Amino acid sequence: MNFYDKLQPVDIGIVIFYLLFVVLLGLYFGSKHKDAEDYFLAGRNLTWPLIGFSLFASNMSSNSLVGLTGSGYVTGFSVFSYEWMAVFVLIIFAVFFLPFYLKNKIYTVPEYLNKRFDYFTRAYASAIAIILNVIVDVAATLYAGGILIQLIFPQFELWVIISVLAVIAGLYTISGGLSAVVYTDAIQAVILIFGSMLITYYAWDASGGFAEVMKVTDPDHFDIVRSTSDPELPWPGLFTGVFLLGFYFWGTNQYITQRALASRTTLHGQWGSMFAGLLKISILFIMIFPGAFARVIYPEIDKVDTLYPTMLFDLLPTGILGLVLAGFIAALMSSIDSGLNSVSTLVTMDFITKIWPEKTTEQLMKMGRWVTFIVMVIATAWAPQIIHFEKLWDYLQQALSWFCPPIIALFIMGLFWKGANTTGARWTIVVGSIITLFSIIFNDAAWKPHFLYMTGLHFLLSCIAMVAGSMFGKRQSDEVLKNTVWSIGEYRAETLELSKLAWYKNYRVHAVILVIIVSIILVIY
């Protein structure tokens, strides 16, 4: 199908206007920065709507849209498990981790590990995050997004599309820092949500409604929680793998958490996290359901990856198509800008400040801009090469399950166990790295367990290493433990503060409401 021939000048005009607008917005914020805190953390002045929208937009890329719609068509609603599990992870993040991140005034999440253990632990977690963000997040988004946009504009080479996307996102990210990322993300999230709602409506209308979908679909297709025999997502894997990987992504990954670190107050960060959880719930209805409706509209489709753009061009009228297409590109840009900004922050604040501690905050801001540019160039150069390494890329899709369990263990054991010390952290890194290497080498072994089970086992062994190693190390000082380890006293003090607020301002009430909504959905599906 030639999608380009269906584009009208007004649709192309809307997309061009949108791209110009986000670049100009980024340049505008770039003129307002004075130092590193302004550039990397938006002056620590973000409010909850911006945080929530940005968390959501950074999480959703154009290939996520394609993948969610495709799952709604082919494999069913089980893919929603990643979304509802994220709600619980965001609640845990808001209750336990975010207050300590903000209390310690950190720039990067690995900086917490420095305060809890030592610099080596911080450098390890930061290096892993940088590699994953560049190779998996930014480059993968550029590659996958480039492939999808090439379906719409086949006259352009893949490397040209990737380069243009990187330059546009890079321009406003380099200039505007986190402020530009967050404000453009908020706009992009609104466009993305509105566009997805339009797609859902037109798909529902064209299919004749959910009753028609039921006539051509097995009831098991709509089960969110699957049996233990399911090859894609067995239900025990929700707790051994999906939860842990979700915790890394939402609770310890600079790529996502940076906007929460920049919140005006702890409450704004917590409200923003709950808002992001609410937006995650909507994914079932505005991104997965359209795939189910497509089972009636397109009973046979050759390539499921073309389903989403096919629906765009077949179902949407002129003008609305341009708007939704802008939302499609917005999802792509949000992931790229977040990746660029997070890597720049990690490199600058975790490594450059260690090498050159005498640098002023103004100099760090300038160096951060150069780092963003360099990362943009590296990701742009690597992305087109992915096509030549398809087998390697299959491996990289499991990168989180390979590399993240030791990091998750460092954060969880560090926050909740006073006995954890620097020696235990070193043991965790060594044992976790050995298991990571083992998992990569024996990835093709016939006897290997499901990667979601392997994630849980990897995490458990990393925790055991922490406990064993801590027995041989020196206990951390009371001052360190006071500022970095959670206690029931912290919870009680927060309860007292929250009791002074109206119920609708209590983020814990929001959390309960989210849990109720998720529970109702799981009962129905």
PDB file of N, CA and C in Angstrom, residues 66 75 319 364 467:
ATOM      1  N   VAL A  66       2.562   0.879  17.557  1.00  0.00           N
ATOM      2  CA  VAL A  66       2.448  -0.205  16.573  1.00  0.00           C
ATOM      3  C   VAL A  66       2.372  -1.555  17.275  1.00  0.00           C
ATOM      4  N   THR A  75      -2.042 -11.268  19.388  1.00  0.00           N
ATOM      5  CA  THR A  75      -1.826 -12.076  20.596  1.00  0.00           C
ATOM      6  C   THR A  75      -2.868 -11.846  21.678  1.00  0.00           C
ATOM      7  N   GLY A 319      -7.077  16.159   7.456  1.00  0.00           N
ATOM      8  CA  GLY A 319      -6.992  17.093   8.579  1.00  0.00           C
ATOM      9  C   GLY A 319      -6.793  16.337   9.873  1.00  0.00           C
ATOM     10  N   LEU A 364      29.183  23.112  33.520  1.00  0.00           N
ATOM     11  CA  LEU A 364      28.558  21.792  33.409  1.00  0.00           C
ATOM     12  C   LEU A 364      27.370  21.830  32.453  1.00  0.00           C
ATOM     13  N   VAL A 467      23.447  -9.933  50.815  1.00  0.00           N
ATOM     14  CA  VAL A 467      23.407 -10.367  52.211  1.00  0.00           C
ATOM     15  C   VAL A 467      24.727 -11.019  52.610  1.00  0.00           C
TER      16      VAL A 467
END
